[in-house]
PDB file of C-alpha atoms in Angstrom:
ATOM      1  CA  UNK A   1      17.445   5.991   3.388  1.00  0.00           C
ATOM      2  CA  UNK A   2      14.341   6.140   1.159  1.00  0.00           C
ATOM      3  CA  UNK A   3      12.095   8.274   3.321  1.00  0.00           C
ATOM      4  CA  UNK A   4       8.800   9.668   2.084  1.00  0.00           C
ATOM      5  CA  UNK A   5       6.972  12.376   3.963  1.00  0.00           C
ATOM      6  CA  UNK A   6       3.396  13.533   3.681  1.00  0.00           C
ATOM      7  CA  UNK A   7       1.829  16.753   4.827  1.00  0.00           C
ATOM      8  CA  UNK A   8      -0.487  17.295   6.530  1.00  0.00           C
ATOM      9  CA  UNK A   9      -0.874  14.112   8.540  1.00  0.00           C
ATOM     10  CA  UNK A  10      -4.416  14.982   9.473  1.00  0.00           C
ATOM     11  CA  UNK A  11      -6.864  17.541   8.115  1.00  0.00           C
ATOM     12  CA  UNK A  12     -10.464  18.406   8.765  1.00  0.00           C
ATOM     13  CA  UNK A  13     -12.254  20.564   6.232  1.00  0.00           C
ATOM     14  CA  UNK A  14     -15.753  21.704   5.479  1.00  0.00           C
ATOM     15  CA  UNK A  15     -17.782  20.311   2.643  1.00  0.00           C
ATOM     16  CA  UNK A  16     -17.188  22.211  -0.570  1.00  0.00           C
ATOM     17  CA  UNK A  17     -13.668  23.346   0.226  1.00  0.00           C
ATOM     18  CA  UNK A  18     -10.433  22.081  -1.346  1.00  0.00           C
ATOM     19  CA  UNK A  19      -7.554  20.376   0.396  1.00  0.00           C
ATOM     20  CA  UNK A  20      -3.986  19.951  -0.830  1.00  0.00           C
ATOM     21  CA  UNK A  21      -1.827  17.054   0.307  1.00  0.00           C
ATOM     22  CA  UNK A  22       1.914  17.015  -0.310  1.00  0.00           C
ATOM     23  CA  UNK A  23       4.095  13.973  -0.812  1.00  0.00           C
ATOM     24  CA  UNK A  24       7.870  14.367  -0.720  1.00  0.00           C
ATOM     25  CA  UNK A  25      10.714  11.955  -1.233  1.00  0.00           C
ATOM     26  CA  UNK A  26      13.285  13.261   1.209  1.00  0.00           C
ATOM     27  CA  UNK A  27      16.502  11.520   0.249  1.00  0.00           C
ATOM     28  CA  UNK A  28      15.967  10.292  -3.282  1.00  0.00           C
ATOM     29  CA  UNK A  29      14.480  11.436  -6.539  1.00  0.00           C
ATOM     30  CA  UNK A  30      11.275   9.839  -7.720  1.00  0.00           C
ATOM     31  CA  UNK A  31      10.109  10.221 -11.281  1.00  0.00           C
ATOM     32  CA  UNK A  32       7.038   8.227 -10.371  1.00  0.00           C
ATOM     33  CA  UNK A  33       4.835   8.573  -7.337  1.00  0.00           C
ATOM     34  CA  UNK A  34       1.546   6.888  -6.607  1.00  0.00           C
ATOM     35  CA  UNK A  35      -1.540   7.992  -4.739  1.00  0.00           C
ATOM     36  CA  UNK A  36      -3.680   5.486  -2.872  1.00  0.00           C
ATOM     37  CA  UNK A  37      -6.845   5.764  -0.855  1.00  0.00           C
ATOM     38  CA  UNK A  38      -7.744   3.505   2.025  1.00  0.00           C
ATOM     39  CA  UNK A  39     -11.148   3.389   3.685  1.00  0.00           C
ATOM     40  CA  UNK A  40     -11.419   1.983   7.226  1.00  0.00           C
ATOM     41  CA  UNK A  41     -10.670  -1.733   7.427  1.00  0.00           C
ATOM     42  CA  UNK A  42     -10.199  -1.917   3.675  1.00  0.00           C
ATOM     43  CA  UNK A  43      -7.264  -2.353   1.380  1.00  0.00           C
ATOM     44  CA  UNK A  44      -5.344   0.344  -0.432  1.00  0.00           C
ATOM     45  CA  UNK A  45      -6.818   1.324  -3.760  1.00  0.00           C
ATOM     46  CA  UNK A  46      -4.624   2.973  -6.358  1.00  0.00           C
ATOM     47  CA  UNK A  47      -6.041   6.307  -7.440  1.00  0.00           C
ATOM     48  CA  UNK A  48      -3.427   7.562  -9.852  1.00  0.00           C
ATOM     49  CA  UNK A  49       0.137   7.378 -11.009  1.00  0.00           C
ATOM     50  CA  UNK A  50       1.962  10.682 -10.852  1.00  0.00           C
ATOM     51  CA  UNK A  51       4.782  11.230 -13.332  1.00  0.00           C
ATOM     52  CA  UNK A  52       7.219  14.100 -13.019  1.00  0.00           C
ATOM     53  CA  UNK A  53       6.740  16.606 -15.800  1.00  0.00           C
ATOM     54  CA  UNK A  54       3.690  14.969 -17.344  1.00  0.00           C
ATOM     55  CA  UNK A  55       0.036  14.376 -16.675  1.00  0.00           C
ATOM     56  CA  UNK A  56      -1.013  11.867 -14.085  1.00  0.00           C
ATOM     57  CA  UNK A  57      -2.575   8.577 -15.084  1.00  0.00           C
ATOM     58  CA  UNK A  58      -5.840   7.984 -13.257  1.00  0.00           C
ATOM     59  CA  UNK A  59      -7.388   4.635 -12.443  1.00  0.00           C
ATOM     60  CA  UNK A  60     -10.826   3.834 -13.749  1.00  0.00           C
ATOM     61  CA  UNK A  61     -13.529   5.479 -11.686  1.00  0.00           C
ATOM     62  CA  UNK A  62     -11.296   8.199 -10.238  1.00  0.00           C
ATOM     63  CA  UNK A  63     -12.386  11.686 -11.294  1.00  0.00           C
ATOM     64  CA  UNK A  64      -9.373  13.595 -12.580  1.00  0.00           C
ATOM     65  CA  UNK A  65     -11.134  16.924 -12.185  1.00  0.00           C
ATOM     66  CA  UNK A  66     -11.860  16.217  -8.552  1.00  0.00           C
ATOM     67  CA  UNK A  67      -8.491  14.794  -7.571  1.00  0.00           C
ATOM     68  CA  UNK A  68      -5.891  17.076  -9.102  1.00  0.00           C
ATOM     69  CA  UNK A  69      -2.372  15.734  -9.150  1.00  0.00           C
ATOM     70  CA  UNK A  70       0.741  17.766  -9.824  1.00  0.00           C
ATOM     71  CA  UNK A  71       4.253  16.329  -9.913  1.00  0.00           C
ATOM     72  CA  UNK A  72       6.292  19.458 -10.451  1.00  0.00           C
ATOM     73  CA  UNK A  73       9.642  18.173  -9.291  1.00  0.00           C
ATOM     74  CA  UNK A  74      11.486  14.921  -8.747  1.00  0.00           C
ATOM     75  CA  UNK A  75      10.796  15.069  -5.030  1.00  0.00           C
ATOM     76  CA  UNK A  76       7.296  16.488  -4.762  1.00  0.00           C
ATOM     77  CA  UNK A  77       3.836  15.393  -5.828  1.00  0.00           C
ATOM     78  CA  UNK A  78       0.645  17.039  -4.648  1.00  0.00           C
ATOM     79  CA  UNK A  79      -2.925  15.785  -4.534  1.00  0.00           C
ATOM     80  CA  UNK A  80      -5.683  18.369  -4.316  1.00  0.00           C
ATOM     81  CA  UNK A  81      -9.139  17.175  -3.374  1.00  0.00           C
ATOM     82  CA  UNK A  82     -11.438  19.785  -4.868  1.00  0.00           C
ATOM     83  CA  UNK A  83     -14.928  20.541  -3.600  1.00  0.00           C
ATOM     84  CA  UNK A  84     -14.572  17.898  -0.919  1.00  0.00           C
ATOM     85  CA  UNK A  85     -17.605  15.979   0.274  1.00  0.00           C
ATOM     86  CA  UNK A  86     -18.028  13.757   3.340  1.00  0.00           C
ATOM     87  CA  UNK A  87     -17.678  10.651   1.164  1.00  0.00           C
ATOM     88  CA  UNK A  88     -14.145  11.808   0.322  1.00  0.00           C
ATOM     89  CA  UNK A  89     -13.170  11.285   3.950  1.00  0.00           C
ATOM     90  CA  UNK A  90     -10.463   8.664   3.874  1.00  0.00           C
ATOM     91  CA  UNK A  91      -6.813   7.869   4.484  1.00  0.00           C
ATOM     92  CA  UNK A  92      -4.738   9.078   1.533  1.00  0.00           C
ATOM     93  CA  UNK A  93      -1.304   7.520   1.151  1.00  0.00           C
ATOM     94  CA  UNK A  94       1.368   8.321  -1.377  1.00  0.00           C
ATOM     95  CA  UNK A  95       4.313   6.223  -2.355  1.00  0.00           C
ATOM     96  CA  UNK A  96       7.454   6.953  -4.278  1.00  0.00           C
ATOM     97  CA  UNK A  97       9.130   4.446  -6.487  1.00  0.00           C
ATOM     98  CA  UNK A  98      12.856   3.831  -6.107  1.00  0.00           C
ATOM     99  CA  UNK A  99      14.144   1.110  -8.389  1.00  0.00           C
ATOM    100  CA  UNK A 100      11.795  -1.843  -7.835  1.00  0.00           C
ATOM    101  CA  UNK A 101      10.589  -0.852  -4.401  1.00  0.00           C
ATOM    102  CA  UNK A 102       7.929   1.554  -3.305  1.00  0.00           C
ATOM    103  CA  UNK A 103       8.266   3.616  -0.186  1.00  0.00           C
ATOM    104  CA  UNK A 104       5.113   4.825   1.432  1.00  0.00           C
ATOM    105  CA  UNK A 105       4.442   8.109   3.136  1.00  0.00           C
ATOM    106  CA  UNK A 106       2.832   8.097   6.586  1.00  0.00           C
ATOM    107  CA  UNK A 107      -0.561   8.982   5.120  1.00  0.00           C
ATOM    108  CA  UNK A 108      -3.010  11.852   5.472  1.00  0.00           C
ATOM    109  CA  UNK A 109      -6.290  11.325   7.235  1.00  0.00           C
ATOM    110  CA  UNK A 110      -8.897  13.580   5.637  1.00  0.00           C
ATOM    111  CA  UNK A 111     -12.189  14.246   7.361  1.00  0.00           C
ATOM    112  CA  UNK A 112     -14.795  16.288   5.522  1.00  0.00           C
ATOM    113  CA  UNK A 113     -17.569  17.663   7.703  1.00  0.00           C
TER     114      UNK A 113
ATOM    115  CA  UNK B   1      -6.632  -4.805 -14.381  1.00  0.00           C
ATOM    116  CA  UNK B   2      -5.042  -7.294 -12.064  1.00  0.00           C
ATOM    117  CA  UNK B   3      -6.986  -8.717  -9.187  1.00  0.00           C
ATOM    118  CA  UNK B   4      -5.416 -10.332  -6.183  1.00  0.00           C
ATOM    119  CA  UNK B   5      -7.501 -12.285  -3.703  1.00  0.00           C
ATOM    120  CA  UNK B   6      -6.221 -12.699  -0.175  1.00  0.00           C
ATOM    121  CA  UNK B   7      -7.448 -14.948   2.638  1.00  0.00           C
ATOM    122  CA  UNK B   8      -8.261 -15.034   5.431  1.00  0.00           C
ATOM    123  CA  UNK B   9      -9.559 -11.553   6.118  1.00  0.00           C
ATOM    124  CA  UNK B  10      -8.989 -11.884   9.839  1.00  0.00           C
ATOM    125  CA  UNK B  11      -6.912 -14.232  11.966  1.00  0.00           C
ATOM    126  CA  UNK B  12      -6.698 -14.415  15.732  1.00  0.00           C
ATOM    127  CA  UNK B  13      -3.916 -16.548  17.161  1.00  0.00           C
ATOM    128  CA  UNK B  14      -2.493 -17.213  20.571  1.00  0.00           C
ATOM    129  CA  UNK B  15       1.040 -15.951  21.021  1.00  0.00           C
ATOM    130  CA  UNK B  16       3.423 -18.698  19.952  1.00  0.00           C
ATOM    131  CA  UNK B  17       1.083 -20.158  17.346  1.00  0.00           C
ATOM    132  CA  UNK B  18       1.835 -20.040  13.664  1.00  0.00           C
ATOM    133  CA  UNK B  19       0.044 -17.853  11.110  1.00  0.00           C
ATOM    134  CA  UNK B  20      -0.350 -18.054   7.344  1.00  0.00           C
ATOM    135  CA  UNK B  21      -1.968 -15.726   4.825  1.00  0.00           C
ATOM    136  CA  UNK B  22      -2.534 -16.632   1.177  1.00  0.00           C
ATOM    137  CA  UNK B  23      -2.776 -14.650  -2.026  1.00  0.00           C
ATOM    138  CA  UNK B  24      -4.173 -15.843  -5.333  1.00  0.00           C
ATOM    139  CA  UNK B  25      -4.372 -14.329  -8.765  1.00  0.00           C
ATOM    140  CA  UNK B  26      -6.177 -15.553 -11.864  1.00  0.00           C
ATOM    141  CA  UNK B  27      -3.327 -14.278 -14.008  1.00  0.00           C
ATOM    142  CA  UNK B  28       0.388 -14.917 -13.938  1.00  0.00           C
ATOM    143  CA  UNK B  29       2.200 -12.294 -11.910  1.00  0.00           C
ATOM    144  CA  UNK B  30       5.553 -10.808 -12.807  1.00  0.00           C
ATOM    145  CA  UNK B  31       6.301 -10.462  -9.138  1.00  0.00           C
ATOM    146  CA  UNK B  32       4.558 -10.175  -5.811  1.00  0.00           C
ATOM    147  CA  UNK B  33       5.351  -7.976  -2.867  1.00  0.00           C
ATOM    148  CA  UNK B  34       4.362  -8.230   0.765  1.00  0.00           C
ATOM    149  CA  UNK B  35       3.672  -5.335   3.098  1.00  0.00           C
ATOM    150  CA  UNK B  36       2.819  -4.951   6.769  1.00  0.00           C
ATOM    151  CA  UNK B  37       0.625  -2.168   8.051  1.00  0.00           C
ATOM    152  CA  UNK B  38       0.411  -1.555  11.761  1.00  0.00           C
ATOM    153  CA  UNK B  39      -2.839  -0.042  13.112  1.00  0.00           C
ATOM    154  CA  UNK B  40      -2.878   3.653  12.248  1.00  0.00           C
ATOM    155  CA  UNK B  41       0.290   3.322  10.208  1.00  0.00           C
ATOM    156  CA  UNK B  42       1.303   3.049   6.603  1.00  0.00           C
ATOM    157  CA  UNK B  43       2.373  -0.031   4.660  1.00  0.00           C
ATOM    158  CA  UNK B  44       5.951  -1.084   5.142  1.00  0.00           C
ATOM    159  CA  UNK B  45       7.677  -3.146   2.486  1.00  0.00           C
ATOM    160  CA  UNK B  46       8.660  -6.620   3.634  1.00  0.00           C
ATOM    161  CA  UNK B  47       9.840  -8.462   0.546  1.00  0.00           C
ATOM    162  CA  UNK B  48       9.507  -9.009  -3.180  1.00  0.00           C
ATOM    163  CA  UNK B  49       9.317 -12.405  -4.859  1.00  0.00           C
ATOM    164  CA  UNK B  50      10.115 -12.707  -8.539  1.00  0.00           C
ATOM    165  CA  UNK B  51      11.048 -16.261  -9.453  1.00  0.00           C
ATOM    166  CA  UNK B  52       8.724 -19.219  -9.878  1.00  0.00           C
ATOM    167  CA  UNK B  53       8.766 -21.384  -6.743  1.00  0.00           C
ATOM    168  CA  UNK B  54      10.861 -18.846  -4.851  1.00  0.00           C
ATOM    169  CA  UNK B  55      11.079 -19.145  -1.087  1.00  0.00           C
ATOM    170  CA  UNK B  56      12.560 -16.413   1.066  1.00  0.00           C
ATOM    171  CA  UNK B  57      12.960 -16.203   4.810  1.00  0.00           C
ATOM    172  CA  UNK B  58      13.238 -13.289   7.157  1.00  0.00           C
ATOM    173  CA  UNK B  59      13.748 -14.597  10.683  1.00  0.00           C
ATOM    174  CA  UNK B  60      10.349 -16.089  11.605  1.00  0.00           C
ATOM    175  CA  UNK B  61       8.707 -15.052   8.312  1.00  0.00           C
ATOM    176  CA  UNK B  62       8.697 -17.357   5.289  1.00  0.00           C
ATOM    177  CA  UNK B  63       7.479 -16.117   1.916  1.00  0.00           C
ATOM    178  CA  UNK B  64       6.648 -18.392  -1.003  1.00  0.00           C
ATOM    179  CA  UNK B  65       5.821 -17.739  -4.643  1.00  0.00           C
ATOM    180  CA  UNK B  66       3.975 -20.494  -6.440  1.00  0.00           C
ATOM    181  CA  UNK B  67       5.394 -22.462  -9.336  1.00  0.00           C
ATOM    182  CA  UNK B  68       2.833 -20.953 -11.696  1.00  0.00           C
ATOM    183  CA  UNK B  69       3.445 -17.455 -10.253  1.00  0.00           C
ATOM    184  CA  UNK B  70      -0.245 -17.137  -9.499  1.00  0.00           C
ATOM    185  CA  UNK B  71      -0.185 -17.564  -5.756  1.00  0.00           C
ATOM    186  CA  UNK B  72       1.909 -16.641  -2.785  1.00  0.00           C
ATOM    187  CA  UNK B  73       1.919 -17.136   0.947  1.00  0.00           C
ATOM    188  CA  UNK B  74       3.391 -15.582   4.046  1.00  0.00           C
ATOM    189  CA  UNK B  75       3.951 -17.817   7.050  1.00  0.00           C
ATOM    190  CA  UNK B  76       4.922 -16.576  10.489  1.00  0.00           C
ATOM    191  CA  UNK B  77       6.324 -19.115  12.916  1.00  0.00           C
ATOM    192  CA  UNK B  78       5.692 -18.706  16.642  1.00  0.00           C
ATOM    193  CA  UNK B  79       3.885 -15.387  16.472  1.00  0.00           C
ATOM    194  CA  UNK B  80       4.693 -12.590  18.878  1.00  0.00           C
ATOM    195  CA  UNK B  81       2.593  -9.604  19.899  1.00  0.00           C
ATOM    196  CA  UNK B  82       4.834  -7.427  17.754  1.00  0.00           C
ATOM    197  CA  UNK B  83       3.525  -9.271  14.693  1.00  0.00           C
ATOM    198  CA  UNK B  84       0.120  -7.618  15.092  1.00  0.00           C
ATOM    199  CA  UNK B  85      -1.012  -5.728  12.013  1.00  0.00           C
ATOM    200  CA  UNK B  86      -2.491  -6.201   8.574  1.00  0.00           C
ATOM    201  CA  UNK B  87      -0.459  -8.061   6.003  1.00  0.00           C
ATOM    202  CA  UNK B  88      -1.001  -7.231   2.370  1.00  0.00           C
ATOM    203  CA  UNK B  89       0.247  -8.879  -0.755  1.00  0.00           C
ATOM    204  CA  UNK B  90       0.538  -6.680  -3.812  1.00  0.00           C
ATOM    205  CA  UNK B  91       1.076  -7.349  -7.485  1.00  0.00           C
ATOM    206  CA  UNK B  92       3.183  -4.979  -9.502  1.00  0.00           C
ATOM    207  CA  UNK B  93       1.909  -3.645 -12.807  1.00  0.00           C
ATOM    208  CA  UNK B  94       3.772  -2.512 -15.893  1.00  0.00           C
ATOM    209  CA  UNK B  95       4.390   0.950 -14.445  1.00  0.00           C
ATOM    210  CA  UNK B  96       5.230  -0.535 -11.040  1.00  0.00           C
ATOM    211  CA  UNK B  97       1.838   0.517  -9.716  1.00  0.00           C
ATOM    212  CA  UNK B  98       0.610  -1.876  -7.048  1.00  0.00           C
ATOM    213  CA  UNK B  99      -2.636  -3.774  -6.865  1.00  0.00           C
ATOM    214  CA  UNK B 100      -3.134  -4.755  -3.260  1.00  0.00           C
ATOM    215  CA  UNK B 101      -4.861  -7.813  -1.920  1.00  0.00           C
ATOM    216  CA  UNK B 102      -7.600  -7.259   0.610  1.00  0.00           C
ATOM    217  CA  UNK B 103      -5.232  -7.886   3.490  1.00  0.00           C
ATOM    218  CA  UNK B 104      -5.230 -10.211   6.473  1.00  0.00           C
ATOM    219  CA  UNK B 105      -5.593  -8.573   9.846  1.00  0.00           C
ATOM    220  CA  UNK B 106      -3.597 -10.507  12.418  1.00  0.00           C
ATOM    221  CA  UNK B 107      -4.372 -10.310  16.107  1.00  0.00           C
ATOM    222  CA  UNK B 108      -2.003 -12.024  18.521  1.00  0.00           C
ATOM    223  CA  UNK B 109      -3.412 -12.781  21.941  1.00  0.00           C
ATOM    224  CA  UNK B 110      -0.846 -12.756  24.763  1.00  0.00           C
TER     225      UNK B 110
END
């Protein structure tokens, strides 16, 4: 149990366009989901905490208008990268909290050309 | 926010040798978690330590939480090629958000 899916797994987009990434908890409900970003050979950096039915909490330095987060249901959170630029190219990973453990999605590799 | 330092950044070992990675925090941690990330994969939860001085074992892996709850270690005995990956420690915040250490990338040479 405790499976988290992410879609798409890989996306290439042009600079200036927007990309939506979905994170789903498949077999449990998650009131809280987290979005992380990981650059090559670096650690995971928390971007924001997504709470079902309320606004996301963003970490310092993360632009809320650029990285739009919506947690419309107990099993789905979405991250939209608006007006993407090449420096936004990264590995985006979500996780869903179940009790004291976090379960990570497989990640989405975003490449902005 | 919390900061967790992790060393070493890289470790190359011969298969059968032992491996240890260390995490340190300047503040007392409520708990610490350990994750393994295979190349190209996502982090997979290994264990959570909560109590001061706690030691937990999973087969060849031994996890320790310091008495002051400011440091932790992961020790692998007799490494195997399947142990290859990056090992992260992570501290849990008030909302259960995780602050990850920088990770230790383990390479096991056959």
